[in-house]
DNA sequence: TGTCACACTGAACGCGGTCTGAACACTCAC
DNA sequence: GTGAGTGTTCAGACCGCGTTCAGTGTGACA
């Protein structure tokens, strides 16, 4: 999952970036409204954390422009001001959630998890696909109750696939959502991760659609045609 | 839109009900956890506002039971306690949003709007032609619910035909939309793909108009003339 | 009915996407 | 510094899929 943070305070920005990266997200940080607007329009983020008081371009304006451009990524708004009229303005500009400074990092993470979950169409806190489970809070996976030991990047790949289970996910999309901006495009890292994942969770769970991408399925529910 | 409010305080309950009805929602009020659980499981609500401190059955338990029963309606949690650890617990039980008492009614309404808006965005684009379906998001096709295994190019051909069903699509047009610029004109690749497609989805679905092109139809709706 | 052009089919080939094991680079913990 | 754990690169092998081709089938028209 790839998150855009738009925050002008360098300290808070760094702190947020660190916390999110620690939680397993790929993070880009924009220090002002203009750059935030540009990044949000050009890069495929799964969610954005947006400060309201920003230099160059206000947070609400950024959000409005994203929405006007058809961007429907979930946005969590952040602000020092706690007057409810501004919260409401933020919401009606198209924000999905709102957090008032100061806040506890845990709560930001929890709200972000809920947002990502809901966006992917899942209500449950734990993602499930047959007897494969991913606990997004603890960042742990299990098959049939048996915990599986995953590395950070293996977890990211699996997590993204779980959020889009049943769908064909192109390799390029996987790359874009797992790494932040600069990444060597022609590399077979993803294939290696897929291979290692298959060995850990069972090889019949991740299908490869040749020329299209990968697809996560529940092998019990879905009989493989042919 | 139909909303369930689970709140034990009679004053607050009435106040919420009024505000929501004023905003145009249909509202049911449950005074304790047990009734809330029952109503949420049996009636088709679009969202729920759930207090955490409830008699008979705690809010988090209610939420967990809903989720366990497969109910995925968006839930906004309400509580007097503002300790963040409980918020996080609420989120990870499957809540979509959280509000701490006391709150401004406007903010509750704004959060509810955001929640409903986000939840509504899940109509996945599927093309249909009789009992033939192509889910353009998942890049999958099915006939009569049975999934069909297609190769990348077969899928492209079918997808284009689905977008122009009923119309005669010249072979040249098909070629132009499936390949990039340079393509050997005298080749019968398209015919081969059409043939393979017919074998997979049923041969009577793609008509060939001699000298003109191909036409995708619903064989049940359209009786073959002559 | 015969002819011709167009369309279909099955088989075969070879490119290239995908997989895998192993080696390498790097970062931490001790 | 040493070792384990992790991310990345590389080369070789595999095999699925797009393409080609030859042979057959079929509609249009005289």
Tab-separated table of C-alpha atoms (C1' of nucleotides) in Angstrom:
chain	number	residue	atom	x	y	z
A	1	UNK	CA	0.000	0.000	0.000
A	2	UNK	CA	1.313	3.381	-0.993
A	3	UNK	CA	0.462	6.501	0.978
A	4	UNK	CA	0.932	10.179	0.180
A	5	UNK	CA	1.573	12.483	3.129
A	6	UNK	CA	1.113	16.227	2.558
A	7	UNK	CA	2.499	18.053	5.585
A	8	UNK	CA	4.529	21.256	5.824
A	9	UNK	CA	5.870	20.857	9.344
A	10	UNK	CA	9.194	19.011	8.773
A	11	UNK	CA	9.177	17.347	12.189
A	12	UNK	CA	5.633	16.046	11.937
A	13	UNK	CA	6.235	15.052	8.328
A	14	UNK	CA	9.256	12.983	9.192
A	15	UNK	CA	7.504	11.446	12.167
A	16	UNK	CA	4.481	10.462	10.075
A	17	UNK	CA	6.629	9.053	7.298
A	18	UNK	CA	8.573	6.932	9.751
A	19	UNK	CA	5.491	5.616	11.507
A	20	UNK	CA	3.800	4.706	8.235
A	21	UNK	CA	6.882	3.041	6.825
A	22	UNK	CA	7.278	1.104	10.032
A	23	UNK	CA	3.706	-0.068	9.563
A	24	UNK	CA	4.623	-1.434	6.152
A	25	UNK	CA	3.432	1.279	3.789
A	26	UNK	CA	5.383	2.878	0.968
A	27	UNK	CA	5.321	6.598	1.689
A	28	UNK	CA	5.934	9.785	-0.302
A	29	UNK	CA	6.107	13.103	1.516
A	30	UNK	CA	5.038	16.409	-0.057
A	31	UNK	CA	6.055	19.562	1.862
A	32	UNK	CA	3.449	21.913	0.367
A	33	UNK	CA	0.079	22.005	-1.358
A	34	UNK	CA	1.378	22.371	-4.893
A	35	UNK	CA	3.628	19.359	-4.790
A	36	UNK	CA	0.953	17.396	-2.952
A	37	UNK	CA	-1.569	18.218	-5.651
A	38	UNK	CA	0.854	17.195	-8.390
A	39	UNK	CA	1.872	13.908	-6.786
A	40	UNK	CA	-1.693	12.968	-5.953
A	41	UNK	CA	-2.705	13.537	-9.549
A	42	UNK	CA	0.149	11.637	-11.147
A	43	UNK	CA	1.027	8.752	-8.843
A	44	UNK	CA	-1.277	5.873	-7.934
A	45	UNK	CA	-1.667	6.144	-4.166
A	46	UNK	CA	-3.969	3.976	-2.085
A	47	UNK	CA	-4.661	6.798	0.363
A	48	UNK	CA	-3.529	10.283	1.336
A	49	UNK	CA	-2.947	12.025	4.651
A	50	UNK	CA	-3.538	15.714	4.052
A	51	UNK	CA	-2.777	18.640	6.322
A	52	UNK	CA	-5.224	21.549	6.007
A	53	UNK	CA	-2.923	24.456	6.800
A	54	UNK	CA	-0.433	24.357	3.950
A	55	UNK	CA	1.812	26.904	2.215
A	56	UNK	CA	1.225	27.733	-1.475
A	57	UNK	CA	-2.082	25.883	-1.715
A	58	UNK	CA	-4.571	25.124	1.057
A	59	UNK	CA	-5.448	21.518	1.892
A	60	UNK	CA	-9.132	21.926	1.107
A	61	UNK	CA	-8.241	23.381	-2.318
A	62	UNK	CA	-5.920	20.443	-3.002
A	63	UNK	CA	-8.666	18.027	-2.114
A	64	UNK	CA	-11.209	19.844	-4.276
A	65	UNK	CA	-8.862	19.762	-7.233
A	66	UNK	CA	-8.204	16.049	-6.798
A	67	UNK	CA	-11.920	15.354	-6.722
A	68	UNK	CA	-12.545	17.608	-9.705
A	69	UNK	CA	-9.879	15.669	-11.593
A	70	UNK	CA	-11.733	12.460	-10.829
A	71	UNK	CA	-9.290	11.148	-8.228
A	72	UNK	CA	-11.252	9.131	-5.706
A	73	UNK	CA	-8.495	7.951	-3.434
A	74	UNK	CA	-9.471	7.942	0.255
A	75	UNK	CA	-8.231	11.050	2.040
A	76	UNK	CA	-7.663	11.547	5.746
A	77	UNK	CA	-7.541	15.192	6.725
A	78	UNK	CA	-5.280	16.519	9.444
A	79	UNK	CA	-5.469	19.875	11.145
A	80	UNK	CA	-4.448	21.924	14.135
A	81	UNK	CA	-7.695	23.847	14.129
A	82	UNK	CA	-10.555	22.016	15.729
A	83	UNK	CA	-13.491	24.168	14.771
A	84	UNK	CA	-16.147	21.838	13.500
A	85	UNK	CA	-17.238	24.133	10.652
A	86	UNK	CA	-13.891	23.513	8.991
A	87	UNK	CA	-14.157	19.803	9.544
A	88	UNK	CA	-17.492	19.845	7.811
A	89	UNK	CA	-16.056	21.877	4.925
A	90	UNK	CA	-13.292	19.301	4.616
A	91	UNK	CA	-15.742	16.443	4.549
A	92	UNK	CA	-17.909	18.054	1.959
A	93	UNK	CA	-14.892	18.737	-0.217
A	94	UNK	CA	-14.598	14.947	-0.342
A	95	UNK	CA	-12.560	13.907	2.674
A	96	UNK	CA	-13.207	10.449	4.079
A	97	UNK	CA	-11.933	10.983	7.573
A	98	UNK	CA	-10.618	13.656	9.847
A	99	UNK	CA	-8.109	13.810	12.672
A	100	UNK	CA	-7.391	16.720	14.984
A	101	UNK	CA	-3.877	17.526	16.148
A	102	UNK	CA	-2.467	16.537	18.470
A	103	UNK	CA	-3.214	12.892	17.872
A	104	UNK	CA	-1.810	9.536	18.818
A	105	UNK	CA	-0.024	7.734	15.980
A	106	UNK	CA	-1.906	4.545	16.789
A	107	UNK	CA	-5.186	6.243	16.064
A	108	UNK	CA	-3.982	7.550	12.727
A	109	UNK	CA	-2.880	4.052	11.769
A	110	UNK	CA	-6.176	2.554	12.904
A	111	UNK	CA	-8.197	5.064	10.887
A	112	UNK	CA	-6.027	4.482	7.860
A	113	UNK	CA	-6.500	0.733	8.130
A	114	UNK	CA	-10.267	1.163	8.351
A	115	UNK	CA	-10.211	3.464	5.329
A	116	UNK	CA	-8.154	1.122	3.161
A	117	UNK	CA	-10.250	-1.835	4.212
A	118	UNK	CA	-13.513	-0.103	3.385
A	119	UNK	CA	-12.184	1.160	0.081
A	120	UNK	CA	-11.331	-2.368	-0.953
A	121	UNK	CA	-14.879	-3.394	-0.060
A	122	UNK	CA	-14.094	-5.312	3.108
A	123	UNK	CA	-15.784	-4.583	6.385
A	124	UNK	CA	-13.824	-6.988	8.509
A	125	UNK	CA	-10.637	-5.956	10.222
A	126	UNK	CA	-8.910	-9.149	9.186
A	127	UNK	CA	-8.675	-9.850	5.495
A	128	UNK	CA	-9.704	-13.363	4.614
A	129	UNK	CA	-9.469	-15.516	1.558
A	130	UNK	CA	-10.577	-19.035	2.336
A	131	UNK	CA	-8.461	-20.219	5.254
A	132	UNK	CA	-5.813	-17.616	4.509
A	133	UNK	CA	-5.990	-14.695	6.926
A	134	UNK	CA	-4.096	-11.417	7.157
A	135	UNK	CA	-4.371	-9.355	10.312
A	136	UNK	CA	-3.657	-5.832	9.100
A	137	UNK	CA	-3.211	-4.518	12.612
A	138	UNK	CA	-0.606	-6.977	13.774
A	139	UNK	CA	0.785	-7.327	10.241
A	140	UNK	CA	0.637	-11.093	10.457
A	141	UNK	CA	-0.653	-13.828	8.225
A	142	UNK	CA	-1.899	-17.322	8.897
A	143	UNK	CA	-3.106	-20.310	6.927
A	144	UNK	CA	-5.654	-22.482	8.655
A	145	UNK	CA	-4.748	-20.905	11.982
A	146	UNK	CA	-1.069	-21.685	11.455
A	147	UNK	CA	0.923	-18.434	11.578
A	148	UNK	CA	3.134	-17.760	8.576
A	149	UNK	CA	6.445	-15.977	8.843
A	150	UNK	CA	6.654	-13.300	6.165
A	151	UNK	CA	9.297	-10.700	5.435
A	152	UNK	CA	8.273	-7.054	5.169
A	153	UNK	CA	8.021	-7.016	1.395
A	154	UNK	CA	6.387	-10.405	1.152
A	155	UNK	CA	3.761	-9.049	3.516
A	156	UNK	CA	3.242	-5.962	1.383
A	157	UNK	CA	2.695	-8.029	-1.727
A	158	UNK	CA	0.284	-10.373	0.015
A	159	UNK	CA	-1.535	-7.493	1.673
A	160	UNK	CA	-2.108	-5.742	-1.626
A	161	UNK	CA	-3.301	-8.917	-3.273
A	162	UNK	CA	-5.664	-9.574	-0.365
A	163	UNK	CA	-7.171	-6.119	-0.778
A	164	UNK	CA	-7.821	-6.954	-4.413
A	165	UNK	CA	-8.556	-10.651	-4.220
A	166	UNK	CA	-10.219	-12.276	-7.186
A	167	UNK	CA	-9.011	-9.490	-9.438
A	168	UNK	CA	-6.159	-9.716	-11.896
A	169	UNK	CA	-3.460	-7.412	-10.578
A	170	UNK	CA	-0.874	-6.383	-13.198
A	171	UNK	CA	2.724	-6.613	-12.125
A	172	UNK	CA	3.237	-2.910	-12.815
A	173	UNK	CA	0.390	-2.056	-10.444
A	174	UNK	CA	1.915	-4.243	-7.770
A	175	UNK	CA	5.253	-2.481	-8.182
A	176	UNK	CA	3.697	0.971	-8.044
A	177	UNK	CA	1.861	0.266	-4.819
A	178	UNK	CA	4.663	-1.490	-3.010
A	179	UNK	CA	7.537	0.835	-3.731
A	180	UNK	CA	7.653	4.593	-3.499
A	181	UNK	CA	8.500	6.785	-6.466
A	182	UNK	CA	11.914	5.696	-7.662
A	183	UNK	CA	12.117	2.055	-8.592
A	184	UNK	CA	13.876	0.241	-11.401
A	185	UNK	CA	11.044	-0.866	-13.646
A	186	UNK	CA	12.675	-3.803	-15.412
A	187	UNK	CA	13.502	-6.079	-12.564
A	188	UNK	CA	12.039	-9.401	-11.618
A	189	UNK	CA	11.850	-8.775	-7.885
A	190	UNK	CA	8.104	-9.171	-7.878
A	191	UNK	CA	8.352	-12.586	-9.474
A	192	UNK	CA	10.781	-13.646	-6.783
A	193	UNK	CA	8.442	-12.437	-4.043
A	194	UNK	CA	5.513	-14.197	-5.640
A	195	UNK	CA	7.548	-17.363	-5.794
A	196	UNK	CA	8.530	-17.149	-2.139
A	197	UNK	CA	4.965	-16.319	-1.126
A	198	UNK	CA	3.635	-19.301	-3.017
A	199	UNK	CA	6.032	-21.558	-1.184
A	200	UNK	CA	4.797	-20.225	2.139
A	201	UNK	CA	1.041	-20.003	1.653
A	202	UNK	CA	0.522	-22.760	-0.892
A	203	UNK	CA	1.244	-22.497	-4.568
A	204	UNK	CA	-2.351	-22.840	-5.763
A	205	UNK	CA	-3.479	-19.606	-4.129
A	206	UNK	CA	-1.798	-17.155	-6.461
A	207	UNK	CA	-2.597	-17.748	-10.093
A	208	UNK	CA	-0.615	-16.098	-12.817
A	209	UNK	CA	-2.597	-14.863	-15.787
A	210	UNK	CA	0.037	-14.843	-18.451
A	211	UNK	CA	0.543	-11.419	-19.960
A	212	UNK	CA	-1.936	-9.851	-17.518
A	213	UNK	CA	-0.797	-10.275	-13.932
A	214	UNK	CA	-1.480	-12.239	-10.765
A	215	UNK	CA	-4.737	-13.218	-9.119
A	216	UNK	CA	-5.321	-14.284	-5.539
A	217	UNK	CA	-8.051	-16.871	-5.070
A	218	UNK	CA	-9.514	-19.291	-2.572
A	219	UNK	CA	-8.584	-22.615	-4.171
A	220	UNK	CA	-11.440	-24.392	-2.401
A	221	UNK	CA	-14.181	-22.042	-3.565
A	222	UNK	CA	-12.915	-21.656	-7.062
A	223	UNK	CA	-12.364	-24.709	-9.141
A	224	UNK	CA	-9.655	-24.125	-11.672
A	225	UNK	CA	-11.252	-24.387	-15.099
A	226	UNK	CA	-9.311	-26.890	-17.179
B	1	UNK	CA	-31.045	5.591	3.144
B	2	UNK	CA	-31.879	3.734	6.318
B	3	UNK	CA	-29.851	4.201	9.492
B	4	UNK	CA	-29.780	2.203	12.724
B	5	UNK	CA	-28.958	4.097	15.913
B	6	UNK	CA	-27.979	2.060	18.971
B	7	UNK	CA	-27.908	4.370	21.996
B	8	UNK	CA	-29.056	3.837	25.576
B	9	UNK	CA	-29.253	7.454	26.707
B	10	UNK	CA	-32.888	8.422	25.873
B	11	UNK	CA	-32.099	12.120	25.442
B	12	UNK	CA	-29.177	11.601	23.135
B	13	UNK	CA	-31.075	8.892	21.295
B	14	UNK	CA	-34.005	11.165	20.579
B	15	UNK	CA	-31.727	14.015	19.601
B	16	UNK	CA	-29.821	11.820	17.152
B	17	UNK	CA	-32.967	10.378	15.657
B	18	UNK	CA	-34.385	13.814	15.064
B	19	UNK	CA	-31.224	15.172	13.504
B	20	UNK	CA	-30.901	12.210	11.170
B	21	UNK	CA	-34.537	12.275	10.147
B	22	UNK	CA	-34.235	15.980	9.528
B	23	UNK	CA	-31.325	15.180	7.222
B	24	UNK	CA	-33.539	12.841	5.229
B	25	UNK	CA	-32.663	9.427	6.570
B	26	UNK	CA	-35.050	6.741	7.758
B	27	UNK	CA	-34.017	5.962	11.334
B	28	UNK	CA	-34.577	3.102	13.776
B	29	UNK	CA	-33.526	3.479	17.409
B	30	UNK	CA	-32.399	0.551	19.547
B	31	UNK	CA	-32.068	1.258	23.307
B	32	UNK	CA	-29.651	-1.570	24.158
B	33	UNK	CA	-27.053	-3.921	22.680
B	34	UNK	CA	-29.302	-6.935	22.313
B	35	UNK	CA	-31.970	-5.188	20.331
B	36	UNK	CA	-29.316	-3.394	18.302
B	37	UNK	CA	-27.693	-6.699	17.428
B	38	UNK	CA	-31.014	-8.210	16.415
B	39	UNK	CA	-32.129	-5.281	14.276
B	40	UNK	CA	-28.735	-5.001	12.583
B	41	UNK	CA	-28.828	-8.667	11.682
B	42	UNK	CA	-32.361	-8.753	10.366
B	43	UNK	CA	-33.026	-5.379	8.755
B	44	UNK	CA	-31.227	-3.989	5.719
B	45	UNK	CA	-29.610	-0.783	6.968
B	46	UNK	CA	-27.254	1.381	4.939
B	47	UNK	CA	-25.270	2.375	8.015
B	48	UNK	CA	-25.292	2.189	11.801
B	49	UNK	CA	-24.404	4.603	14.589
B	50	UNK	CA	-23.307	2.531	17.556
B	51	UNK	CA	-22.652	3.595	21.132
B	52	UNK	CA	-19.908	1.658	22.903
B	53	UNK	CA	-21.169	1.800	26.486
B	54	UNK	CA	-24.418	-0.163	26.300
B	55	UNK	CA	-26.518	-2.204	28.720
B	56	UNK	CA	-26.961	-5.961	28.152
B	57	UNK	CA	-24.355	-6.197	25.375
B	58	UNK	CA	-21.336	-3.977	24.780
B	59	UNK	CA	-20.989	-2.069	21.497
B	60	UNK	CA	-17.761	-3.751	20.473
B	61	UNK	CA	-19.354	-7.159	21.002
B	62	UNK	CA	-22.340	-6.146	18.894
B	63	UNK	CA	-20.019	-5.029	16.127
B	64	UNK	CA	-17.978	-8.212	16.289
B	65	UNK	CA	-21.116	-10.308	16.045
B	66	UNK	CA	-22.365	-8.362	13.045
B	67	UNK	CA	-19.055	-8.840	11.275
B	68	UNK	CA	-18.938	-12.517	12.188
B	69	UNK	CA	-22.408	-12.871	10.680
B	70	UNK	CA	-21.123	-11.358	7.452
B	71	UNK	CA	-22.839	-8.004	7.842
B	72	UNK	CA	-20.650	-5.413	6.195
B	73	UNK	CA	-22.698	-2.283	6.679
B	74	UNK	CA	-20.623	0.797	7.529
B	75	UNK	CA	-20.545	1.488	11.265
B	76	UNK	CA	-19.800	4.728	13.058
B	77	UNK	CA	-18.850	4.226	16.678
B	78	UNK	CA	-19.815	6.658	19.418
B	79	UNK	CA	-18.393	6.828	22.892
B	80	UNK	CA	-17.952	8.920	25.991
B	81	UNK	CA	-14.553	7.441	26.653
B	82	UNK	CA	-11.763	9.002	24.665
B	83	UNK	CA	-8.873	6.721	25.394
B	84	UNK	CA	-7.266	5.936	22.062
B	85	UNK	CA	-6.625	2.262	22.856
B	86	UNK	CA	-10.378	1.710	22.837
B	87	UNK	CA	-10.762	3.587	19.602
B	88	UNK	CA	-8.176	1.314	18.037
B	89	UNK	CA	-9.970	-1.743	19.419
B	90	UNK	CA	-13.199	-0.444	17.907
B	91	UNK	CA	-11.614	0.069	14.523
B	92	UNK	CA	-10.051	-3.339	14.496
B	93	UNK	CA	-13.374	-4.904	15.394
B	94	UNK	CA	-14.536	-3.538	12.053
B	95	UNK	CA	-15.701	0.008	12.699
B	96	UNK	CA	-15.388	2.476	9.858
B	97	UNK	CA	-15.364	5.656	11.862
B	98	UNK	CA	-15.351	6.931	15.393
B	99	UNK	CA	-16.723	9.950	17.196
B	100	UNK	CA	-16.076	11.065	20.764
B	101	UNK	CA	-18.802	12.586	22.907
B	102	UNK	CA	-19.570	15.339	23.173
B	103	UNK	CA	-19.782	16.088	19.470
B	104	UNK	CA	-21.482	18.538	17.166
B	105	UNK	CA	-24.383	17.071	15.214
B	106	UNK	CA	-23.042	18.617	12.036
B	107	UNK	CA	-19.883	16.592	12.348
B	108	UNK	CA	-21.800	13.367	12.828
B	109	UNK	CA	-23.798	14.083	9.690
B	110	UNK	CA	-20.668	14.960	7.732
B	111	UNK	CA	-18.922	11.745	8.756
B	112	UNK	CA	-22.005	9.726	7.894
B	113	UNK	CA	-22.177	11.311	4.458
B	114	UNK	CA	-18.511	10.506	3.855
B	115	UNK	CA	-19.089	6.921	4.940
B	116	UNK	CA	-22.109	6.382	2.715
B	117	UNK	CA	-20.376	8.048	-0.202
B	118	UNK	CA	-17.330	5.795	0.109
B	119	UNK	CA	-19.404	2.657	0.502
B	120	UNK	CA	-21.545	3.453	-2.519
B	121	UNK	CA	-18.562	3.603	-4.851
B	122	UNK	CA	-18.368	-0.113	-5.279
B	123	UNK	CA	-20.439	-0.772	-8.315
B	124	UNK	CA	-17.982	-2.770	-10.372
B	125	UNK	CA	-18.187	-2.191	-14.070
B	126	UNK	CA	-19.368	-5.341	-15.775
B	127	UNK	CA	-20.313	-5.709	-19.406
B	128	UNK	CA	-23.142	-8.087	-20.129
B	129	UNK	CA	-24.539	-9.740	-23.181
B	130	UNK	CA	-27.174	-12.264	-22.261
B	131	UNK	CA	-25.559	-14.661	-19.812
B	132	UNK	CA	-22.109	-13.702	-21.006
B	133	UNK	CA	-20.380	-11.357	-18.567
B	134	UNK	CA	-17.083	-9.520	-18.679
B	135	UNK	CA	-15.889	-7.908	-15.492
B	136	UNK	CA	-13.574	-5.226	-16.805
B	137	UNK	CA	-12.176	-4.499	-13.380
B	138	UNK	CA	-11.177	-8.050	-12.585
B	139	UNK	CA	-10.366	-8.781	-16.225
B	140	UNK	CA	-12.483	-11.924	-16.167
B	141	UNK	CA	-15.213	-13.409	-18.239
B	142	UNK	CA	-17.964	-15.866	-17.392
B	143	UNK	CA	-20.824	-17.614	-19.130
B	144	UNK	CA	-23.805	-18.390	-16.980
B	145	UNK	CA	-21.703	-17.820	-13.878
B	146	UNK	CA	-19.076	-20.288	-15.040
B	147	UNK	CA	-15.706	-18.528	-15.249
B	148	UNK	CA	-13.959	-18.759	-18.591
B	149	UNK	CA	-10.216	-18.985	-18.931
B	150	UNK	CA	-9.070	-16.530	-21.594
B	151	UNK	CA	-5.617	-15.573	-22.795
B	152	UNK	CA	-4.595	-11.920	-22.846
B	153	UNK	CA	-5.400	-11.387	-26.517
B	154	UNK	CA	-8.578	-13.410	-26.465
B	155	UNK	CA	-9.721	-11.201	-23.629
B	156	UNK	CA	-8.896	-8.054	-25.573
B	157	UNK	CA	-10.896	-9.215	-28.570
B	158	UNK	CA	-13.879	-10.179	-26.462
B	159	UNK	CA	-13.684	-6.977	-24.482
B	160	UNK	CA	-13.769	-4.865	-27.620
B	161	UNK	CA	-16.658	-6.809	-29.054
B	162	UNK	CA	-18.560	-6.457	-25.786
B	163	UNK	CA	-18.124	-2.710	-25.921
B	164	UNK	CA	-19.682	-2.712	-29.379
B	165	UNK	CA	-22.149	-5.550	-29.079
B	166	UNK	CA	-24.821	-5.823	-31.713
B	167	UNK	CA	-22.745	-3.792	-34.137
B	168	UNK	CA	-20.762	-5.183	-37.042
B	169	UNK	CA	-17.099	-4.694	-36.182
B	170	UNK	CA	-14.757	-4.805	-39.200
B	171	UNK	CA	-11.676	-6.920	-38.794
B	172	UNK	CA	-9.443	-3.929	-39.497
B	173	UNK	CA	-11.060	-2.032	-36.628
B	174	UNK	CA	-10.507	-4.959	-34.321
B	175	UNK	CA	-6.866	-5.125	-35.339
B	176	UNK	CA	-6.352	-1.411	-34.789
B	177	UNK	CA	-7.666	-1.571	-31.248
B	178	UNK	CA	-5.864	-4.691	-30.218
B	179	UNK	CA	-2.420	-4.142	-31.608
B	180	UNK	CA	-0.230	-1.113	-31.547
B	181	UNK	CA	0.515	0.589	-34.831
B	182	UNK	CA	2.515	-1.798	-36.976
B	183	UNK	CA	0.770	-5.010	-37.711
B	184	UNK	CA	1.053	-7.318	-40.660
B	185	UNK	CA	-2.163	-6.720	-42.576
B	186	UNK	CA	-2.423	-10.053	-44.354
B	187	UNK	CA	-2.483	-12.356	-41.408
B	188	UNK	CA	-5.321	-14.460	-40.090
B	189	UNK	CA	-4.546	-14.083	-36.391
B	190	UNK	CA	-7.876	-12.458	-35.694
B	191	UNK	CA	-9.719	-15.342	-37.287
B	192	UNK	CA	-7.816	-17.724	-35.072
B	193	UNK	CA	-8.732	-15.736	-31.968
B	194	UNK	CA	-12.357	-15.583	-32.997
B	195	UNK	CA	-12.311	-19.316	-33.493
B	196	UNK	CA	-10.805	-19.976	-30.085
B	197	UNK	CA	-13.221	-17.537	-28.465
B	198	UNK	CA	-16.183	-19.241	-30.081
B	199	UNK	CA	-15.054	-22.564	-28.723
B	200	UNK	CA	-14.864	-21.124	-25.222
B	201	UNK	CA	-17.996	-18.979	-25.016
B	202	UNK	CA	-20.271	-20.813	-27.447
B	203	UNK	CA	-20.064	-20.604	-31.213
B	204	UNK	CA	-23.443	-18.930	-31.769
B	205	UNK	CA	-22.466	-15.763	-29.946
B	206	UNK	CA	-20.153	-14.289	-32.529
B	207	UNK	CA	-21.684	-13.995	-35.989
B	208	UNK	CA	-19.546	-13.371	-39.018
B	209	UNK	CA	-20.930	-10.963	-41.562
B	210	UNK	CA	-19.177	-12.074	-44.660
B	211	UNK	CA	-16.999	-9.372	-46.168
B	212	UNK	CA	-17.865	-6.949	-43.354
B	213	UNK	CA	-16.733	-8.189	-39.982
B	214	UNK	CA	-17.955	-9.794	-36.776
B	215	UNK	CA	-20.979	-9.143	-34.611
B	216	UNK	CA	-21.487	-10.104	-30.983
B	217	UNK	CA	-25.053	-10.979	-30.031
B	218	UNK	CA	-27.151	-12.560	-27.318
B	219	UNK	CA	-28.352	-15.731	-29.052
B	220	UNK	CA	-31.396	-15.954	-26.786
B	221	UNK	CA	-32.653	-12.428	-27.402
B	222	UNK	CA	-31.836	-12.313	-31.068
B	223	UNK	CA	-33.221	-15.036	-33.234
B	224	UNK	CA	-30.914	-15.647	-36.146
B	225	UNK	CA	-32.688	-14.324	-39.184
B	226	UNK	CA	-32.607	-16.793	-42.063
C	1	DT	C1'	-23.957	-26.209	-60.640
C	2	DG	C1'	-19.342	-24.637	-60.788
C	3	DT	C1'	-16.059	-21.182	-59.512
C	4	DC	C1'	-13.820	-18.083	-56.681
C	5	DA	C1'	-12.961	-15.513	-52.722
C	6	DC	C1'	-13.511	-15.517	-48.177
C	7	DA	C1'	-13.666	-17.799	-43.656
C	8	DC	C1'	-12.536	-21.611	-40.456
C	9	DT	C1'	-9.675	-25.201	-38.277
C	10	DG	C1'	-5.955	-28.024	-36.622
C	11	DA	C1'	-1.223	-28.570	-36.144
C	12	DA	C1'	3.303	-26.869	-35.564
C	13	DC	C1'	6.829	-23.549	-34.421
C	14	DG	C1'	9.469	-20.308	-31.863
C	15	DC	C1'	9.493	-16.136	-29.143
C	16	DG	C1'	9.262	-14.326	-24.848
C	17	DG	C1'	6.993	-14.107	-20.342
C	18	DT	C1'	7.510	-16.556	-16.167
C	19	DC	C1'	9.724	-19.477	-12.691
C	20	DT	C1'	13.508	-21.041	-9.963
C	21	DG	C1'	17.906	-21.678	-7.552
C	22	DA	C1'	21.794	-19.490	-6.334
C	23	DA	C1'	24.808	-15.746	-5.631
C	24	DC	C1'	25.511	-11.142	-4.148
C	25	DA	C1'	24.845	-6.682	-1.488
C	26	DC	C1'	23.207	-4.665	2.401
C	27	DT	C1'	21.564	-3.893	7.096
C	28	DC	C1'	21.098	-4.900	11.604
C	29	DA	C1'	21.997	-7.372	16.300
C	30	DC	C1'	25.203	-9.218	19.109
D	1	DG	C1'	33.845	-8.223	13.027
D	2	DT	C1'	30.669	-11.938	12.368
D	3	DG	C1'	26.471	-13.978	11.455
D	4	DA	C1'	21.677	-14.181	10.277
D	5	DG	C1'	18.043	-12.252	7.727
D	6	DT	C1'	16.412	-9.760	3.801
D	7	DG	C1'	16.124	-7.503	-0.842
D	8	DT	C1'	17.989	-7.648	-5.413
D	9	DT	C1'	20.228	-9.451	-9.504
D	10	DC	C1'	21.319	-12.927	-12.770
D	11	DA	C1'	21.288	-16.974	-15.762
D	12	DG	C1'	19.163	-20.999	-17.339
D	13	DA	C1'	15.103	-23.765	-18.139
D	14	DC	C1'	10.391	-24.245	-19.007
D	15	DC	C1'	6.228	-23.900	-21.364
D	16	DG	C1'	2.171	-20.989	-22.616
D	17	DC	C1'	0.655	-18.255	-26.139
D	18	DG	C1'	0.751	-15.594	-30.482
D	19	DT	C1'	1.639	-16.452	-34.997
D	20	DT	C1'	1.948	-18.853	-39.316
D	21	DC	C1'	0.577	-22.056	-42.743
D	22	DA	C1'	-1.760	-25.503	-45.254
D	23	DG	C1'	-5.806	-27.676	-45.973
D	24	DT	C1'	-10.845	-27.669	-45.635
D	25	DG	C1'	-15.332	-25.621	-45.496
D	26	DT	C1'	-18.873	-22.291	-47.084
D	27	DG	C1'	-21.434	-18.418	-49.000
D	28	DA	C1'	-22.007	-15.345	-53.190
D	29	DC	C1'	-22.705	-14.922	-57.785
D	30	DA	C1'	-22.822	-16.041	-62.600
